Amino acid sequence: MTGATIIGAGVAGLCVARALLDRGVDVMLVDRHADIGPHACSWWAGGMLAPFCEGESAEEPVVRLGREAADWWAAKTSAVHRCGSLVVSSMRDTADLARFARRTTGYRQVTGSEISDLEPDLGQRFTKGLFFESEAHLAPRDALAELRASVLADGAAFVQDDADPDRYAQRGLTIDCRGFHARDKLRDLRGVKGEMLVLSCPDVTLTRPIRLLHPRIPLYLVPRGDGIFMLGATMIEGHAGKHATARALLELLSAAYALNPAFGEAEVLEIGVDSRPAFLDNLPRIRRSGNLIRANGLFRHGFLLAPALARMVADLIIDNKTPEVMDETAA
Ligand SMILES: Cc1cc2nc3c(=O)[nH]c(=O)nc-3n(C[C@H](O)[C@H](O)[C@H](O)COP(=O)(O)OP(=O)(O)OC[C@H]3O[C@@H](n4cnc5c(N)ncnc54)[C@H](O)[C@@H]3O)c2cc1C
């Protein structure tokens, strides 16, 4: 094996590029855009590397494979923060906290005073929580920029092209990592709409991602440093609409206000919307047909699962090892 072309330079394509370069494969990266930006779903991610928390609603492989992610990103970039994550609920929603605890592992229960020791700016608002100490988070845009720079520095070529992977595959090994845009070929791929906000609120300091449980719209807040926060994210089936709805913004902002009323004075820097690429069971898939491999379906686990997905693509190409997320559907 000498060379491979990767179509799509979001988190999936960049991680596959890194994994192949690390194993001595020449890489050509193709994207319709010159650089990573708001056109890619990866741009809008919260960047939580929280496999145990995800276990609340995700299948077992997400928890297991996601545990590779923090070390992988820390080895490849400087964007990782290892401060754990904190899950809290209002007094009214303590049943949700108990349910979350039953469905997850890797945490310790924390009292109100332990919560305010961990995050003084949450004050005494919460009396119980779960602290997932081994979890991490990263700044997705920084991580993507660093990863892209490193693969280009290590010899990957970049071509800007609105590409048809099937045509590239006629010339050599091609990996389709176009995320939701691959729906033209992956008919069982669906979009799950996510809406998020970037807020500036210098009056609040938080160290780690906070999840606020709520029966209708669970919210998370990821600190980006310097008073900037990512607030997310809705999960709407059917990728309806390209813009955020008033209801989503109201619910996200009122949840932030419940975490700390100082968020009432926050400036809204960005409103982001995109479709997470997902298969029916919300697990990623690798499909192969001759020279063409499609790696997709990262759903809400782009940064969490792309390292494992990339490792499996490299194992398939180099060692002919069948990935555990391979399915028999032709690519
Ligand atoms: C609001 C929100 C919050 C999220 N939070 C998290 C989180 O906290 N943690 C987490 O792990 N995941 C999170 N995700 C999920 C994550 O963002 C996605 O799983 C991930 O970005 C999918 O990556 P991808 O590389 O498959 O697709 P994309 O990032 O969309 O990349 C696809 C690339 O393919 C290119 N492309 C498309 N068509 C063509 C073509 N024909 N030719 C050439 N190039 C093409 C595009 O330009 C793009 O660069 C979140 C998603 C959303 C929307």
Tab-separated table of C-alpha atoms and ligand atoms in Angstrom:
chain	number	residue	atom	x	y	z
A	1	MET	CA	0.000	0.000	0.000
A	2	THR	CA	1.514	3.331	-1.018
A	3	GLY	CA	-1.162	5.980	-1.323
A	4	ALA	CA	-4.757	6.893	-0.461
A	5	THR	CA	-7.051	9.797	-1.291
A	6	ILE	CA	-9.319	11.075	1.464
A	7	ILE	CA	-12.371	13.082	0.428
A	8	GLY	CA	-13.518	15.433	3.201
A	9	ALA	CA	-11.256	17.205	5.673
A	10	GLY	CA	-13.534	17.406	8.715
A	11	VAL	CA	-12.680	15.548	11.898
A	12	ALA	CA	-13.178	12.131	10.252
A	13	GLY	CA	-11.002	12.862	7.205
A	14	LEU	CA	-8.239	14.535	9.203
A	15	CYS	CA	-8.071	11.705	11.738
A	16	VAL	CA	-7.955	9.112	8.951
A	17	ALA	CA	-5.192	11.143	7.245
A	18	ARG	CA	-3.205	11.228	10.492
A	19	ALA	CA	-3.651	7.504	11.126
A	20	LEU	CA	-2.554	6.570	7.591
A	21	LEU	CA	0.461	8.912	7.583
A	22	ASP	CA	1.531	7.472	10.950
A	23	ARG	CA	1.593	4.056	9.291
A	24	GLY	CA	3.580	5.120	6.244
A	25	VAL	CA	0.780	5.612	3.719
A	26	ASP	CA	0.990	8.622	1.368
A	27	VAL	CA	-2.110	10.765	1.691
A	28	MET	CA	-3.914	13.168	-0.586
A	29	LEU	CA	-6.622	15.161	1.166
A	30	VAL	CA	-9.455	16.591	-0.944
A	31	ASP	CA	-12.062	19.080	0.256
A	32	ARG	CA	-14.392	21.432	-1.559
A	33	HIS	CA	-13.279	24.204	0.822
A	34	ALA	CA	-9.751	25.569	1.150
A	35	ASP	CA	-9.717	25.305	4.932
A	36	ILE	CA	-11.761	24.032	7.839
A	37	GLY	CA	-14.669	26.367	8.659
A	38	PRO	CA	-18.415	26.707	9.308
A	39	HIS	CA	-19.269	24.507	6.295
A	40	ALA	CA	-18.102	21.449	8.295
A	41	CYS	CA	-20.177	19.919	11.077
A	42	SER	CA	-16.929	19.511	13.007
A	43	TRP	CA	-16.704	23.307	13.316
A	44	TRP	CA	-19.731	23.410	15.625
A	45	ALA	CA	-18.873	20.585	17.994
A	46	GLY	CA	-18.656	21.073	21.732
A	47	GLY	CA	-15.501	18.961	21.852
A	48	MET	CA	-16.460	16.969	24.913
A	49	LEU	CA	-14.335	13.837	25.234
A	50	ALA	CA	-16.812	12.339	27.661
A	51	PRO	CA	-17.282	8.629	26.957
A	52	PHE	CA	-18.756	7.795	30.360
A	53	CYS	CA	-21.350	10.564	30.222
A	54	GLU	CA	-22.283	9.513	26.687
A	55	GLY	CA	-23.029	6.044	28.089
A	56	GLU	CA	-26.252	7.521	29.457
A	57	SER	CA	-27.800	7.294	25.996
A	58	ALA	CA	-25.194	5.683	23.712
A	59	GLU	CA	-24.408	2.076	22.859
A	60	GLU	CA	-21.554	0.234	24.609
A	61	PRO	CA	-18.991	0.719	21.759
A	62	VAL	CA	-19.206	4.509	22.172
A	63	VAL	CA	-18.056	4.249	25.798
A	64	ARG	CA	-15.324	1.713	25.059
A	65	LEU	CA	-13.950	3.214	21.835
A	66	GLY	CA	-14.400	6.752	23.118
A	67	ARG	CA	-11.939	6.057	25.926
A	68	GLU	CA	-9.124	6.192	23.341
A	69	ALA	CA	-9.952	9.746	22.383
A	70	ALA	CA	-8.428	11.962	25.090
A	71	ASP	CA	-4.997	10.302	24.862
A	72	TRP	CA	-5.090	10.344	21.065
A	73	TRP	CA	-5.927	14.047	20.835
A	74	ALA	CA	-3.429	14.914	23.566
A	75	ALA	CA	-0.690	13.096	21.616
A	76	LYS	CA	-1.549	14.858	18.340
A	77	THR	CA	-2.543	18.363	19.509
A	78	SER	CA	-2.207	20.756	22.423
A	79	ALA	CA	-5.964	21.404	22.546
A	80	VAL	CA	-6.961	18.910	25.276
A	81	HIS	CA	-7.992	19.875	28.824
A	82	ARG	CA	-8.210	17.084	31.351
A	83	CYS	CA	-10.384	18.471	34.127
A	84	GLY	CA	-13.254	15.980	34.108
A	85	SER	CA	-16.890	16.863	33.573
A	86	LEU	CA	-19.652	17.684	35.995
A	87	VAL	CA	-23.324	16.696	35.744
A	88	VAL	CA	-25.905	18.592	37.800
A	89	SER	CA	-29.664	18.971	37.926
A	90	SER	CA	-32.034	21.376	39.588
A	91	MET	CA	-33.788	20.170	42.748
A	92	ARG	CA	-36.915	19.589	40.642
A	93	ASP	CA	-35.057	17.220	38.320
A	94	THR	CA	-33.137	15.022	40.787
A	95	ALA	CA	-34.908	11.960	39.344
A	96	ASP	CA	-33.038	12.694	36.089
A	97	LEU	CA	-29.754	12.780	37.991
A	98	ALA	CA	-30.529	9.426	39.619
A	99	ARG	CA	-31.373	7.954	36.220
A	100	PHE	CA	-28.169	9.359	34.713
A	101	ALA	CA	-26.184	7.779	37.582
A	102	ARG	CA	-27.858	4.380	37.030
A	103	ARG	CA	-27.002	4.396	33.335
A	104	THR	CA	-23.344	5.473	33.598
A	105	THR	CA	-20.053	4.537	35.275
A	106	GLY	CA	-16.775	6.351	35.924
A	107	TYR	CA	-18.134	9.036	38.284
A	108	ARG	CA	-18.293	9.895	41.927
A	109	GLN	CA	-21.291	11.500	43.587
A	110	VAL	CA	-20.615	15.040	44.759
A	111	THR	CA	-22.427	17.199	47.295
A	112	GLY	CA	-23.365	20.856	46.929
A	113	SER	CA	-20.229	22.041	48.715
A	114	GLU	CA	-18.010	19.771	46.600
A	115	ILE	CA	-19.680	21.205	43.473
A	116	SER	CA	-18.914	24.739	44.590
A	117	ASP	CA	-15.333	23.718	45.435
A	118	LEU	CA	-14.937	22.340	41.897
A	119	GLU	CA	-16.738	25.261	40.233
A	120	PRO	CA	-17.067	28.249	42.566
A	121	ASP	CA	-19.181	30.139	40.009
A	122	LEU	CA	-21.958	27.547	40.293
A	123	GLY	CA	-22.319	28.775	43.903
A	124	GLN	CA	-24.756	26.842	46.074
A	125	ARG	CA	-27.328	26.362	43.308
A	126	PHE	CA	-26.960	22.582	43.112
A	127	THR	CA	-27.088	20.159	46.012
A	128	LYS	CA	-26.053	16.973	44.210
A	129	GLY	CA	-24.042	16.083	41.143
A	130	LEU	CA	-21.852	13.511	39.414
A	131	PHE	CA	-18.181	14.183	38.775
A	132	PHE	CA	-16.582	12.249	35.900
A	133	GLU	CA	-12.984	12.962	36.855
A	134	SER	CA	-11.210	11.123	34.024
A	135	GLU	CA	-13.081	12.878	31.211
A	136	ALA	CA	-11.633	15.657	29.075
A	137	HIS	CA	-12.592	18.297	26.548
A	138	LEU	CA	-10.888	20.110	23.725
A	139	ALA	CA	-11.288	23.218	21.613
A	140	PRO	CA	-12.449	21.683	18.308
A	141	ARG	CA	-11.351	24.496	16.002
A	142	ASP	CA	-7.859	24.595	17.521
A	143	ALA	CA	-7.612	20.796	17.400
A	144	LEU	CA	-8.686	20.676	13.740
A	145	ALA	CA	-6.265	23.452	12.750
A	146	GLU	CA	-3.360	21.738	14.515
A	147	LEU	CA	-4.195	18.342	13.080
A	148	ARG	CA	-4.516	19.729	9.581
A	149	ALA	CA	-1.208	21.606	9.891
A	150	SER	CA	0.520	18.458	11.142
A	151	VAL	CA	-0.721	16.216	8.327
A	152	LEU	CA	0.274	18.787	5.715
A	153	ALA	CA	3.677	19.263	7.381
A	154	ASP	CA	4.164	15.489	7.293
A	155	GLY	CA	3.702	15.356	3.530
A	156	ALA	CA	-0.033	15.053	2.854
A	157	ALA	CA	-1.026	16.845	-0.337
A	158	PHE	CA	-4.166	18.999	-0.341
A	159	VAL	CA	-6.433	19.492	-3.356
A	160	GLN	CA	-9.480	21.754	-3.361
A	161	ASP	CA	-12.183	20.014	-5.364
A	162	ASP	CA	-15.910	19.381	-5.190
A	163	ALA	CA	-15.173	15.695	-5.525
A	164	ASP	CA	-17.112	12.596	-6.485
A	165	PRO	CA	-15.481	9.797	-4.438
A	166	ASP	CA	-16.593	7.126	-6.936
A	167	ARG	CA	-14.631	8.843	-9.677
A	168	TYR	CA	-11.519	9.151	-7.499
A	169	ALA	CA	-11.859	5.435	-6.663
A	170	GLN	CA	-11.475	4.596	-10.354
A	171	ARG	CA	-7.901	5.874	-10.044
A	172	GLY	CA	-6.911	4.396	-6.667
A	173	LEU	CA	-7.798	3.762	-3.040
A	174	THR	CA	-10.275	6.420	-1.871
A	175	ILE	CA	-11.848	7.051	1.514
A	176	ASP	CA	-15.104	9.008	1.540
A	177	CYS	CA	-15.233	11.088	4.739
A	178	ARG	CA	-17.771	13.683	3.620
A	179	GLY	CA	-19.962	13.441	6.721
A	180	PHE	CA	-23.596	14.321	6.083
A	181	HIS	CA	-22.754	15.327	2.487
A	182	ALA	CA	-22.188	11.641	1.686
A	183	ARG	CA	-25.948	11.115	1.847
A	184	ASP	CA	-25.981	11.158	-1.957
A	185	LYS	CA	-24.388	7.682	-1.736
A	186	LEU	CA	-25.329	6.548	1.770
A	187	ARG	CA	-29.104	6.439	1.625
A	188	ASP	CA	-29.434	5.211	5.229
A	189	LEU	CA	-27.485	8.166	6.593
A	190	ARG	CA	-29.731	10.696	8.328
A	191	GLY	CA	-29.158	14.164	9.727
A	192	VAL	CA	-29.733	15.029	13.369
A	193	LYS	CA	-29.932	18.772	13.658
A	194	GLY	CA	-27.841	20.439	16.359
A	195	GLU	CA	-28.116	24.057	17.428
A	196	MET	CA	-25.508	25.762	19.586
A	197	LEU	CA	-24.398	29.179	20.757
A	198	VAL	CA	-21.056	30.748	21.496
A	199	LEU	CA	-21.333	33.191	24.385
A	200	SER	CA	-18.978	35.737	25.845
A	201	CYS	CA	-19.514	36.088	29.588
A	202	PRO	CA	-16.336	37.285	31.306
A	203	ASP	CA	-18.161	37.441	34.658
A	204	VAL	CA	-18.363	33.644	34.824
A	205	THR	CA	-15.405	31.309	35.209
A	206	LEU	CA	-15.874	27.572	34.706
A	207	THR	CA	-13.076	25.047	34.326
A	208	ARG	CA	-14.806	22.018	32.872
A	209	PRO	CA	-17.882	21.054	30.812
A	210	ILE	CA	-21.080	21.226	32.848
A	211	ARG	CA	-24.137	19.190	31.880
A	212	LEU	CA	-27.430	20.425	33.247
A	213	LEU	CA	-30.022	17.667	33.157
A	214	HIS	CA	-33.485	18.629	32.102
A	215	PRO	CA	-36.372	16.360	31.045
A	216	ARG	CA	-36.806	18.089	27.686
A	217	ILE	CA	-33.537	19.708	26.710
A	218	PRO	CA	-30.373	18.604	28.466
A	219	LEU	CA	-27.811	21.366	28.100
A	220	TYR	CA	-24.072	21.457	28.266
A	221	LEU	CA	-21.699	24.329	28.583
A	222	VAL	CA	-18.090	23.954	27.508
A	223	PRO	CA	-15.590	26.599	28.611
A	224	ARG	CA	-13.261	27.847	25.896
A	225	GLY	CA	-11.231	30.163	28.168
A	226	ASP	CA	-11.187	33.963	28.418
A	227	GLY	CA	-14.897	34.101	29.290
A	228	ILE	CA	-16.019	32.306	26.112
A	229	PHE	CA	-18.448	29.364	26.327
A	230	MET	CA	-19.994	26.925	23.890
A	231	LEU	CA	-23.598	26.281	24.837
A	232	GLY	CA	-25.274	23.277	23.259
A	233	ALA	CA	-26.881	21.455	21.882
A	234	THR	CA	-30.280	20.506	20.579
A	235	MET	CA	-30.937	17.133	18.917
A	236	ILE	CA	-33.660	17.381	16.313
A	237	GLU	CA	-34.407	14.465	14.019
A	238	GLY	CA	-34.803	15.130	10.320
A	239	HIS	CA	-32.276	17.990	9.947
A	240	ALA	CA	-35.276	20.312	9.511
A	241	GLY	CA	-34.264	23.859	8.680
A	242	LYS	CA	-30.884	25.449	8.286
A	243	HIS	CA	-31.418	28.061	10.991
A	244	ALA	CA	-31.798	27.892	14.752
A	245	THR	CA	-35.369	28.090	16.007
A	246	ALA	CA	-36.525	30.647	18.554
A	247	ARG	CA	-37.512	27.788	20.880
A	248	ALA	CA	-34.009	26.271	20.790
A	249	LEU	CA	-32.403	29.603	21.604
A	250	LEU	CA	-34.883	30.312	24.406
A	251	GLU	CA	-34.351	26.914	25.985
A	252	LEU	CA	-30.568	26.946	25.664
A	253	LEU	CA	-30.294	30.443	27.094
A	254	SER	CA	-32.698	29.829	29.956
A	255	ALA	CA	-30.733	26.724	30.922
A	256	ALA	CA	-27.514	28.792	30.928
A	257	TYR	CA	-29.304	31.362	33.097
A	258	ALA	CA	-30.245	28.568	35.513
A	259	LEU	CA	-26.567	27.620	35.809
A	260	ASN	CA	-25.586	31.176	36.622
A	261	PRO	CA	-27.791	34.297	36.262
A	262	ALA	CA	-24.727	36.228	35.049
A	263	PHE	CA	-25.305	34.488	31.692
A	264	GLY	CA	-28.238	36.894	31.321
A	265	GLU	CA	-25.643	39.542	30.469
A	266	ALA	CA	-23.676	37.306	28.081
A	267	GLU	CA	-23.056	38.500	24.533
A	268	VAL	CA	-24.080	36.018	21.850
A	269	LEU	CA	-21.066	35.721	19.546
A	270	GLU	CA	-22.281	32.921	17.267
A	271	ILE	CA	-25.336	30.800	16.572
A	272	GLY	CA	-24.353	27.513	14.939
A	273	VAL	CA	-26.537	24.920	13.250
A	274	ASP	CA	-25.595	21.725	11.462
A	275	SER	CA	-26.695	18.163	10.742
A	276	ARG	CA	-24.864	15.420	12.583
A	277	PRO	CA	-24.354	12.460	10.229
A	278	ALA	CA	-25.969	9.380	11.788
A	279	PHE	CA	-27.031	5.844	10.924
A	280	LEU	CA	-30.106	4.240	12.464
A	281	ASP	CA	-28.350	3.016	15.637
A	282	ASN	CA	-26.196	6.168	15.944
A	283	LEU	CA	-23.003	4.118	15.621
A	284	PRO	CA	-20.365	4.854	12.957
A	285	ARG	CA	-19.866	2.560	9.978
A	286	ILE	CA	-17.050	1.593	7.653
A	287	ARG	CA	-18.117	0.179	4.295
A	288	ARG	CA	-15.870	-1.074	1.519
A	289	SER	CA	-16.379	-1.821	-2.116
A	290	GLY	CA	-13.127	-2.449	-4.003
A	291	ASN	CA	-11.092	0.758	-4.015
A	292	LEU	CA	-13.716	2.763	-2.181
A	293	ILE	CA	-14.109	2.932	1.599
A	294	ARG	CA	-16.762	5.055	3.258
A	295	ALA	CA	-16.223	6.050	6.914
A	296	ASN	CA	-19.171	7.919	8.361
A	297	GLY	CA	-21.966	8.177	10.939
A	298	LEU	CA	-20.075	9.889	13.767
A	299	PHE	CA	-23.376	11.363	15.016
A	300	ARG	CA	-22.743	13.386	18.183
A	301	HIS	CA	-19.403	11.643	18.730
A	302	GLY	CA	-17.147	13.201	16.118
A	303	PHE	CA	-14.150	14.041	18.290
A	304	LEU	CA	-14.871	11.159	20.619
A	305	LEU	CA	-14.950	8.388	18.000
A	306	ALA	CA	-12.949	9.680	15.008
A	307	PRO	CA	-9.621	8.428	16.455
A	308	ALA	CA	-11.013	4.873	16.806
A	309	LEU	CA	-12.692	5.067	13.391
A	310	ALA	CA	-9.406	6.219	11.825
A	311	ARG	CA	-7.462	3.422	13.522
A	312	MET	CA	-9.931	0.884	12.109
A	313	VAL	CA	-9.681	2.338	8.591
A	314	ALA	CA	-5.874	2.097	8.782
A	315	ASP	CA	-6.058	-1.495	10.103
A	316	LEU	CA	-8.394	-2.414	7.255
A	317	ILE	CA	-6.170	-0.868	4.581
A	318	ILE	CA	-2.798	-2.008	5.903
A	319	ASP	CA	-3.540	-5.296	7.709
A	320	ASN	CA	-6.780	-6.248	5.988
A	321	LYS	CA	-8.309	-6.431	9.479
A	322	THR	CA	-12.104	-6.294	9.515
A	323	PRO	CA	-13.215	-3.298	11.622
A	324	GLU	CA	-15.766	-3.946	14.366
A	325	VAL	CA	-17.919	-1.204	12.814
A	326	MET	CA	-17.720	-2.698	9.311
A	327	ASP	CA	-21.015	-3.580	7.764
A	328	GLU	CA	-21.764	-5.696	4.753
A	329	THR	CA	-23.705	-3.050	2.834
A	330	ALA	CA	-21.744	-2.205	-0.310
A	331	ALA	CA	-20.013	1.191	-0.159
B	1	LIG	C1	-24.067	21.447	17.713
B	1	LIG	C2	-23.187	20.221	17.643
B	1	LIG	C3	-22.459	19.826	18.775
B	1	LIG	C4	-21.621	18.709	18.724
B	1	LIG	N1	-20.863	18.389	19.828
B	1	LIG	C5	-19.992	17.366	19.789
B	1	LIG	C6	-19.130	17.057	20.901
B	1	LIG	O1	-19.164	17.721	21.946
B	1	LIG	N2	-18.258	16.017	20.799
B	1	LIG	C7	-18.177	15.276	19.659
B	1	LIG	O2	-17.354	14.343	19.634
B	1	LIG	N3	-18.976	15.526	18.576
B	1	LIG	C8	-19.873	16.552	18.611
B	1	LIG	N4	-20.680	16.837	17.533
B	1	LIG	C9	-20.678	15.921	16.396
B	1	LIG	C10	-19.554	16.194	15.428
B	1	LIG	O3	-19.506	17.570	15.119
B	1	LIG	C11	-19.777	15.353	14.149
B	1	LIG	O4	-19.910	13.998	14.495
B	1	LIG	C12	-18.561	15.471	13.227
B	1	LIG	O5	-18.251	16.811	13.002
B	1	LIG	C13	-18.765	14.780	11.884
B	1	LIG	O6	-17.530	14.924	11.217
B	1	LIG	P1	-17.289	14.536	9.710
B	1	LIG	O7	-15.830	14.727	9.472
B	1	LIG	O8	-17.907	13.221	9.430
B	1	LIG	O9	-18.123	15.630	8.871
B	1	LIG	P2	-17.807	17.174	8.584
B	1	LIG	O10	-17.155	17.825	9.752
B	1	LIG	O11	-19.068	17.779	8.090
B	1	LIG	O12	-16.720	17.155	7.417
B	1	LIG	C14	-17.058	16.812	6.090
B	1	LIG	C15	-16.090	17.536	5.159
B	1	LIG	O13	-16.335	17.036	3.840
B	1	LIG	C16	-16.267	18.110	2.933
B	1	LIG	N5	-17.038	17.767	1.742
B	1	LIG	C17	-18.358	17.530	1.649
B	1	LIG	N6	-18.687	17.180	0.392
B	1	LIG	C18	-17.539	17.222	-0.334
B	1	LIG	C19	-17.208	16.948	-1.705
B	1	LIG	N7	-18.153	16.546	-2.586
B	1	LIG	N8	-15.921	17.065	-2.108
B	1	LIG	C20	-14.965	17.447	-1.243
B	1	LIG	N9	-15.215	17.706	0.075
B	1	LIG	C21	-16.484	17.588	0.518
B	1	LIG	C22	-16.845	19.303	3.705
B	1	LIG	O14	-16.405	20.528	3.126
B	1	LIG	C23	-16.269	19.043	5.102
B	1	LIG	O15	-15.039	19.699	5.273
B	1	LIG	C24	-21.527	17.942	17.549
B	1	LIG	C25	-22.254	18.347	16.403
B	1	LIG	C26	-23.073	19.471	16.454
B	1	LIG	C27	-23.831	19.905	15.214
